[in-house]
Structure formats: C-alpha cells, structure tokens
XYZ file of C-alpha atoms in Angstrom:
410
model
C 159.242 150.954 -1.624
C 159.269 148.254 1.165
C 155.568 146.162 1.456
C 154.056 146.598 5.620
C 154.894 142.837 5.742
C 156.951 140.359 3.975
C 155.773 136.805 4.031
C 158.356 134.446 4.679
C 158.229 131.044 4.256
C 156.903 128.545 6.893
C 158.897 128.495 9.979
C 159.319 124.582 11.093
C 160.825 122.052 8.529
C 159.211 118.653 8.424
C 159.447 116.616 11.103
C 161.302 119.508 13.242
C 157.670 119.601 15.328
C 155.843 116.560 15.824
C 152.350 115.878 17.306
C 151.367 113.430 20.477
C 149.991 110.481 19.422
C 146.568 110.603 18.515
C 146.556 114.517 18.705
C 144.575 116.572 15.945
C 146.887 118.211 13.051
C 147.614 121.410 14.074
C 148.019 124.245 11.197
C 151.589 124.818 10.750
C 153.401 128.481 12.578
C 153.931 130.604 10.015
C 156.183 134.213 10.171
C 155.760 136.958 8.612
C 157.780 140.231 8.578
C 156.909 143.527 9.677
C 158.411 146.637 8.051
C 156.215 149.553 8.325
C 156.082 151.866 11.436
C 152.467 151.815 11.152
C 152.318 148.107 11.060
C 154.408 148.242 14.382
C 151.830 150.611 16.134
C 149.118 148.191 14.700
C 150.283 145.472 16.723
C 149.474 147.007 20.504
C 146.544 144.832 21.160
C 147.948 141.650 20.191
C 151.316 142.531 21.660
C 149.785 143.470 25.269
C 148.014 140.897 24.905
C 151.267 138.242 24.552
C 153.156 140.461 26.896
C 150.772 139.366 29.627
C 150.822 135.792 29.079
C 154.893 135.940 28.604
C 156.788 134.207 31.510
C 159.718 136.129 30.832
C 158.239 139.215 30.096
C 159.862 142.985 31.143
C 158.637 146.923 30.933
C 161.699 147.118 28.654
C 159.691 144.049 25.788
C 156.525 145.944 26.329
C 154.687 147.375 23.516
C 154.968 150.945 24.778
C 158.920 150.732 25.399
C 159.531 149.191 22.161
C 157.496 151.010 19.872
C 158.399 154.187 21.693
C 161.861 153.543 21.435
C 161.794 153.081 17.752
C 160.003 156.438 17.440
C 162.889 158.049 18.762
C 165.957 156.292 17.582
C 164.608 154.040 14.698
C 165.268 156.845 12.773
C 164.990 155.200 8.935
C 167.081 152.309 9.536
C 165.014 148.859 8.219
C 162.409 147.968 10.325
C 161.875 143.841 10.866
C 159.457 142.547 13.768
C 158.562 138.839 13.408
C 155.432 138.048 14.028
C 154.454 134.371 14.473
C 150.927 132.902 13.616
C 148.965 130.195 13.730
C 145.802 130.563 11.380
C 144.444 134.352 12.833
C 146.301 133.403 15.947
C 149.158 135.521 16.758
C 152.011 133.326 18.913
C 154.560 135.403 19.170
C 156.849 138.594 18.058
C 159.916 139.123 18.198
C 161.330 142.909 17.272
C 164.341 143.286 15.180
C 165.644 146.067 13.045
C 168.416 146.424 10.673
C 172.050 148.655 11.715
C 174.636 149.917 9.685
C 177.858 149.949 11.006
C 181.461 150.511 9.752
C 183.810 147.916 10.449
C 187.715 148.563 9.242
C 185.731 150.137 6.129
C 183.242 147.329 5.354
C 179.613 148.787 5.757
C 178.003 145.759 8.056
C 174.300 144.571 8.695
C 173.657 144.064 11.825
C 170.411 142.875 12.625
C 169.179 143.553 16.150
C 167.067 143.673 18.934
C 164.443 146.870 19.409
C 165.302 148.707 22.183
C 169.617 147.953 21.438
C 171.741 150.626 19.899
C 171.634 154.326 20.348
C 172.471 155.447 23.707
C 170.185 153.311 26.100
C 171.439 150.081 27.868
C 168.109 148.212 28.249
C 168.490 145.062 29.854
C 165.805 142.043 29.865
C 164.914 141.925 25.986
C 163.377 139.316 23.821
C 160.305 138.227 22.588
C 157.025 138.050 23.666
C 155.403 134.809 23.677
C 152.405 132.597 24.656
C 152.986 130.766 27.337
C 150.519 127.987 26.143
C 153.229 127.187 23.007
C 156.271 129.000 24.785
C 158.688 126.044 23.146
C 157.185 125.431 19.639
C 156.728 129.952 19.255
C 160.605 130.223 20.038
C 161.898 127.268 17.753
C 159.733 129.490 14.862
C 161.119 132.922 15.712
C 164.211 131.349 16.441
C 164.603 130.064 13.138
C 163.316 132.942 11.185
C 165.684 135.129 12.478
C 168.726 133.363 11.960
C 167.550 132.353 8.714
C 166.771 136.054 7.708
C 167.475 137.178 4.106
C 169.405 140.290 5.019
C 172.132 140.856 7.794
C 175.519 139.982 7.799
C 175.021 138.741 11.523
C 172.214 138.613 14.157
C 173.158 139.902 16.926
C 171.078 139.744 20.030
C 171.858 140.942 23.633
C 170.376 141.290 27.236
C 168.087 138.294 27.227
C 167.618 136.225 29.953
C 169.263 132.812 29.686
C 166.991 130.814 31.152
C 164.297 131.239 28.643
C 163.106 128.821 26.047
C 163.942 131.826 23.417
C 167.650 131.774 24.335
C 167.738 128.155 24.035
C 166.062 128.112 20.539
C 168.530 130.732 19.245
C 171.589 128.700 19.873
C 170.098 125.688 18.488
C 168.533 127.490 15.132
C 172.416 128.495 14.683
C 174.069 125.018 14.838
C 171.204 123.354 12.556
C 171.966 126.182 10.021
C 175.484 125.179 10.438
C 175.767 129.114 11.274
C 179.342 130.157 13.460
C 178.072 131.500 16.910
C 179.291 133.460 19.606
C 177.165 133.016 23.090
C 178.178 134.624 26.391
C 177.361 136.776 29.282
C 176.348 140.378 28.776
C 175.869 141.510 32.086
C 176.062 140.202 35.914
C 172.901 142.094 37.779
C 172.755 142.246 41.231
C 169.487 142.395 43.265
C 167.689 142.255 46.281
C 165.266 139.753 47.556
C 162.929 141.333 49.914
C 162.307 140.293 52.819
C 158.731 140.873 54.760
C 159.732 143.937 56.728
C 161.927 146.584 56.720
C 163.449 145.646 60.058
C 164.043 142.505 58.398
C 166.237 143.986 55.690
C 168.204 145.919 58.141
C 169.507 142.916 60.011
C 170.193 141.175 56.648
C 173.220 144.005 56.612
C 176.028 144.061 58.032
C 176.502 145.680 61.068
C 178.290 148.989 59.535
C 175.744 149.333 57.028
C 173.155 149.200 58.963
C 174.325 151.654 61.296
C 175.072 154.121 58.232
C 171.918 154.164 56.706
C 169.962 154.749 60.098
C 173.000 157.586 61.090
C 172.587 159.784 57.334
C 168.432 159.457 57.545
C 168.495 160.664 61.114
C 171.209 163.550 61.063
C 169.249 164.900 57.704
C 166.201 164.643 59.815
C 167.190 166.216 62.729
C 168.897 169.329 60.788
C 165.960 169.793 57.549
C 162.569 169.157 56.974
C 162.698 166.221 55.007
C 160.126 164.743 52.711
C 159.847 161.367 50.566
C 157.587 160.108 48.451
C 156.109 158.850 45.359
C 155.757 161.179 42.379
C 151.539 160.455 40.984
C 151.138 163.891 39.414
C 150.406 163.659 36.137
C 149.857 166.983 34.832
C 153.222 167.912 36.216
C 155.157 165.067 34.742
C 157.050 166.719 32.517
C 158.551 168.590 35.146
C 159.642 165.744 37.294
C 161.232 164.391 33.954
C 163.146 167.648 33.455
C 164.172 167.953 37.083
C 165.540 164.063 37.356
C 167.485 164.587 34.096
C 169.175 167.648 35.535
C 169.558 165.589 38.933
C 171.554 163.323 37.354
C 173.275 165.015 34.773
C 175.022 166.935 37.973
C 175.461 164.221 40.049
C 177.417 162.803 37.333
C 179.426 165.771 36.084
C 182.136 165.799 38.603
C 182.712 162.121 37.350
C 183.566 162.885 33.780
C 179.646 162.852 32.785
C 177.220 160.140 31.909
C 175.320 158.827 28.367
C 171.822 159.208 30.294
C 169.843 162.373 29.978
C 172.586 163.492 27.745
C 170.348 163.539 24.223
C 167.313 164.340 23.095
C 166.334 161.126 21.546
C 167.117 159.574 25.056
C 165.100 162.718 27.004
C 162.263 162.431 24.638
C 161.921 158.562 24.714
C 161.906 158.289 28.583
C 159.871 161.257 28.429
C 157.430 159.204 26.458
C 158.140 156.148 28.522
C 157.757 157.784 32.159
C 154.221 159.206 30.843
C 152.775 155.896 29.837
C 154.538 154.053 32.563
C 152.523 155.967 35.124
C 149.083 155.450 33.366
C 149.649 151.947 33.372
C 150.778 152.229 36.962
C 154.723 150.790 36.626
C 156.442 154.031 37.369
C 158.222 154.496 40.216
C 159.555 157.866 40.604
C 161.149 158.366 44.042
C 161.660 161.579 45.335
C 163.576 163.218 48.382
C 162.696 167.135 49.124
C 164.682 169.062 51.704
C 163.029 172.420 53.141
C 160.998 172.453 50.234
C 163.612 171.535 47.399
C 163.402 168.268 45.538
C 167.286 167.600 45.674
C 167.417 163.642 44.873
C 165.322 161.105 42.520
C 165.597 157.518 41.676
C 164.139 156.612 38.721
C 162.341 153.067 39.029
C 159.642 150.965 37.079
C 157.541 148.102 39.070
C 156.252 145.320 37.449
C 155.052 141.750 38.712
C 156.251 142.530 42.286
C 160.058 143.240 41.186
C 161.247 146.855 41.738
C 164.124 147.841 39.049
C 166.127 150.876 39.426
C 166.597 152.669 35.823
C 168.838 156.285 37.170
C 169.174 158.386 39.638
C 170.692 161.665 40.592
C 170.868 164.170 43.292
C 172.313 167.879 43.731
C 176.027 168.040 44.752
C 175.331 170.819 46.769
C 174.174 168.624 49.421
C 176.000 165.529 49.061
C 177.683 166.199 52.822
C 173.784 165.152 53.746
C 173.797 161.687 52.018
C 170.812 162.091 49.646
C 171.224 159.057 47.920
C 172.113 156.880 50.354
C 169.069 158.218 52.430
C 166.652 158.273 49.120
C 167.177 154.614 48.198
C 167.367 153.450 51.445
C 163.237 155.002 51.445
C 162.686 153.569 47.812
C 163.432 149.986 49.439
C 161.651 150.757 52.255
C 158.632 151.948 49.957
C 159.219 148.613 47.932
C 158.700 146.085 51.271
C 155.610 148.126 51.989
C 153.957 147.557 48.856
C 155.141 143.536 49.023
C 157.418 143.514 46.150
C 159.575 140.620 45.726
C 162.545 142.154 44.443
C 164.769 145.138 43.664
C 166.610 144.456 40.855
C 170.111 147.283 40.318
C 169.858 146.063 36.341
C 173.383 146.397 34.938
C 176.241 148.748 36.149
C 179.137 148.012 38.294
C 178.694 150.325 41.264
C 179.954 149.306 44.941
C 176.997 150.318 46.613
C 174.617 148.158 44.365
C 177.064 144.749 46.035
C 176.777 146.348 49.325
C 173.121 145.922 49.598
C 172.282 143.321 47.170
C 171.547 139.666 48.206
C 171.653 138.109 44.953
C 172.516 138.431 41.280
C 171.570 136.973 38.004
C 173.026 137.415 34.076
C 172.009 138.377 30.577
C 173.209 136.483 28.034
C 174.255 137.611 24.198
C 174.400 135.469 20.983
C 176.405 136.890 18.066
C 175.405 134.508 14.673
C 177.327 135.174 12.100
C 177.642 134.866 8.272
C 180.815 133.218 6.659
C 181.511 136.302 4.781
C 184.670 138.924 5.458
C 182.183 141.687 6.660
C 180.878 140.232 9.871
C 184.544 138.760 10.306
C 185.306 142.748 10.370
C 182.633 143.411 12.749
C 183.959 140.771 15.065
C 187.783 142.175 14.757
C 186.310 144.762 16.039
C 187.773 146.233 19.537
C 184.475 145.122 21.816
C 185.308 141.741 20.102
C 188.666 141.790 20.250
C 189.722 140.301 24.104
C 191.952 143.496 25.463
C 195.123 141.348 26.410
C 198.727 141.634 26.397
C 199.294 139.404 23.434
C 199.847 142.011 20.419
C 196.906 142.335 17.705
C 198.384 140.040 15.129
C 197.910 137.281 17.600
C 194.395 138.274 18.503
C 193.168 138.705 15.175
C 194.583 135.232 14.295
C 192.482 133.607 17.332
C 189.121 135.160 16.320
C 189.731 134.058 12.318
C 189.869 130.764 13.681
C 187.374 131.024 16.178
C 185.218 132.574 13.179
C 186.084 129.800 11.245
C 185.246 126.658 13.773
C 182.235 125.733 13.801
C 180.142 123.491 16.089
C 178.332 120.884 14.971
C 174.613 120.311 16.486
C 174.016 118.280 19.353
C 173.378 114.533 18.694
C-alpha cells in the first residue's frame, strides 16, 4: 500500500542556488510527493492560496478543476502531485499522475499533467507558484519531476511558454543529460478588447460587420429574442443538461464531437460549472427565442480574460444564425464588464480567425528515458511526422533523433 506522501530527496544540488552577498542562509526547498486522493483534497487552502499569487495562473490549474478532474477520470491510475516547501512554507505544486499506455506492445509510463488524458483538451496547465520565488520554486519542481523514480517519460503539454516553469523544464532535462522533445501544442487565437462595443465593430472588416448587425436584427425583427447570463443556481443542473444536448446536436450533422459525449466528461464539468459559479468565473451565455433556450456558449472569466470552453445551438434554427448572433452578445457582454480579452483556447475553426485580433501558443516537452519503451511511445503515430517518406525512413529519423542528445547550455 502506497504512503499519502513520499519524501524525496532535496530538490537543488549544491551550488545550483546561490545567495546575494551578505544575504541570510535560507533553508533549502525541499519536495515531497503526494499520492493519496485525500492528501490531494487536503491541499485546497494552500493551493488557492498559490493559485492567487501565480502570474501564470488559469481556471483550468485551479484547485477545484484539478482535483475535480481527478475525481472523475483519475480513476486508480498513480497519483503524484509535487509539492515544494520551504520549512512549513508551501512554494509550489505541481500535479502529475502516472498513465499506462500500450505502445507496439510495450506497456509505457507516462507521467503527466492533471487535467491531460481522458477526453478533455484543457489548455493553460502547469504549476502553481509563488510569485515571491517564481524562479528558484520552478528550478525545484522542475527537477523533481524529471528526476522522478518512476515513468518511462514525462510528458507535459499546454503550458504557456513564457513562464519560468517552461524554462526550468527544458533546462532540468539537459543537466540530467535526459533526450527532449519541446514544441508547440497549440496556436490560440484571441481577442483584445477594445473599450466599446462600437469599437470592436469597426475593428472588422466591413462584411463582417455588416453580418453580425444583419443576423441580430432579422432574428429580432421576426422572434422575441432574449440573452443573458445564466446566475441560477438551483437550476444549474439543468442548464448543464440543456448545453450538453445543445452541442451534442449542433455537432451531429458533422460526424459528432468528444465533448458532452461521456459521463466522466458530463459529470466533471458538471462539477466544474457548479463551483465555477460560486466562485463567480462562470460564464454561461444563453440565447432564448419565443421562450426556448436554443443556443449556449459555455465560458469561464477570470482576471479580466473571457475564454470560450463549448458551445452549441439547435439545428432547427440554424437559418436564424444563433451562434453567430449568441457570441456576437457574449463579446458584447465581455466589453461591458471591462474584460481584457476573449481568448477561443485551442481549435481550428474559421470563425474564431475571423474575429480574433491576436493569438498566442502552448508549448509541450516530451523527456524521455534511454530505454526501448518510451522509444515505442515516440514511434508512435502522433509522434511519427505524417509524410510521404515510407515508415522505415521515419522510424530511422526519430531513433536518431531519440538518440541525440543536447548538451546544456554553456
């Protein structure tokens, strides 16, 4: 039987964080391992607490995303959240976990981000960290988890590259002479709001300005139309119902969608959505028509940036432009309450580019073992570049690109 915590061994070598001159000897960061469920729930306060004071920090790094998505897909796979200490002080945590996964008939270790795997898409992961020792709390959880005991490779995705986190990472892997893979994960478009709606308008072009005023004013002039904000609690469950039905139909002409299409994923957002709108970051948009909800967009706000999670509206009226005429509103609604930004997250849709202003990336780092399982896992097709050249020839690039190996920075 596993212990709650596992203490590893301290996190910095000598001389790998020095002190100004003349500065009092601060007590080494230590990290220790979390592997008990309970021992994740334990860690709310301090976690909030870290969340707030994280410059990089997201809904989807939150306590109640994280721990709630391990409630509904953890589902008995190891358990490791780094937790990084200085005396009683907690620094920093960083969630992991441990996957199995079958790679031309090796069994592989994968270990991974919270919130990655199953059937959500998350983007913006990583840890959370005080700001105060931002630099010295990454280098530590950095370290640890490339240095972890177990795992054929670490593999962590959808962090923002411009932290000192994603920085730390690559550098932990060349001073453990480790073989590393670092790229983009996903290009994100996103809006940058202007004061006023009005202002937005003429940031468009000419046609697309003139098609989001022509679909909100036919649908007005033919239906009673309705938009707002969903706030009711006690019916919440409903709204959560009614959005994944929404979207499941919206979708089903176009072969179907992953969201809304499991119970572990209806459950979790479920779970989500409820404490999301306690803690006042939901954003449910809604569209009714003569009394019918027929379209919702399914947002989260958080320190003034607006980002859009799903959406979905009924077929039936699709001739009416519901979700042109919804989001158009939800941006509308975003202005008015002085956001900053509304941010598409990741998926390549047209209409995202037509109305975005800006984009930004997630980046991934795969850090491998030198061992023939993780070479498996990165023969594997998402690995393996989809080009013309036949899969002798691809196969022989990654073994050498598994094999090379840089060397840390002078």
């Amino acid at each position: 039987m596993e212990r709650d915590a596992l203490d590893w061994r301290r996190a910095h070598r000598p001389g790998e964080a020095t002190q100004p001159s003349g500065a009092h000897p601060r007590r080494a960061i230590r990290v220790k391992c979390i592997t008990a469920e309970a021992a994740f729930a334990a860690l709310a306060i301090e976690w909030n607490r870290l969340h707030d004071l994280t410059p990089s920090a997201s809904v989807f790094n939150s306590w109640v995303w994280q721990y709630q998505w391990w409630r509904s897909y953890g589902g008995g796979q190891p358990l490791r959240v780094l937790v990084a200490s200085q005396g009683d002080e907690v620094l920093g945590i960083l969630p992991l976990y441990v996957q199995r996964e079958r790679a031309f008939g090796a069994q592989v270790s994968v270990l991974r981000l919270v919130g990655t795997g199953g059937d959500t898409h998350p983007d913006d992961l990583g840890p959370v960290l005080d700001a105060r020792h931002e630099r010295e709390v990454a280098r530590a959880l950095a370290r640890a988890a490339v240095r972890a005991p177990e795992g054929d490779l670490l593999l962590v995705t959808d962090i923002d590259p411009d932290t000192a986190f994603a920085e730390e990472l690559e550098l932990a892997a060349r001073r453990a002479r480790r073989p590393a893979r670092v790229g983009r994960t996903e290009r994100i478009v996103y809006i940058d709001l202007p004061a006023s709606w009005d202002a937005y308008l003429a940031s468009l072009s000419g046609n697309r300005r003139a098609e989001i005023r022509r679909a909100r004013k036919r649908l007005a002039a033919a239906h009673a139309v309705r938009f707002f904000v969903w706030d009711d609690a006690a019916r919440l469950d409903y709204a959560t119902e009614r959005l994944a039905d929404l979207h499941r139909r919206r979708w089903a002409a176009a072969g179907g969608s992953e969201s809304f299409a499991s119970r572990e994923y209806l459950d979790f957002h479920r779970a989500v959505i409820g404490s999301s709108l306690a803690r006042g970051w939901l954003r449910l948009y809604c569209l009714e028509i003569d009394g019918t909800l027929v379209a919702m967009t399914y947002c989260y706000r958080f320190r003034n940036r607006v980002f859009v999670m799903q959406g979905g509206f009924d077929p039936g009226w699709a001739q009416w432009k519901p979700g042109t005429v919804l989001l158009s509103h939800a941006i509308e609604h975003a202005i008015g309450e002085g956001n900053e930004v509304f941010d598409f997250l990741r998926g390549e849709h047209r209409y995202k580019d037509h109305l975005a202003n800006g984009s930004r990336d997630t980046v991934y780092a795969a850090i491998l073992r030198r061992n023939l399982r993780s070479l498996a896992y990165l023969l594997r097709p998402p690995y393996i570049p989809m080009q013309r050249n036949s899969l002798r020839s691809r196969a022989a690039r990654a073994v050498r690109r598994f094999f090379r190996l840089r060397e840390p920075a002078a």
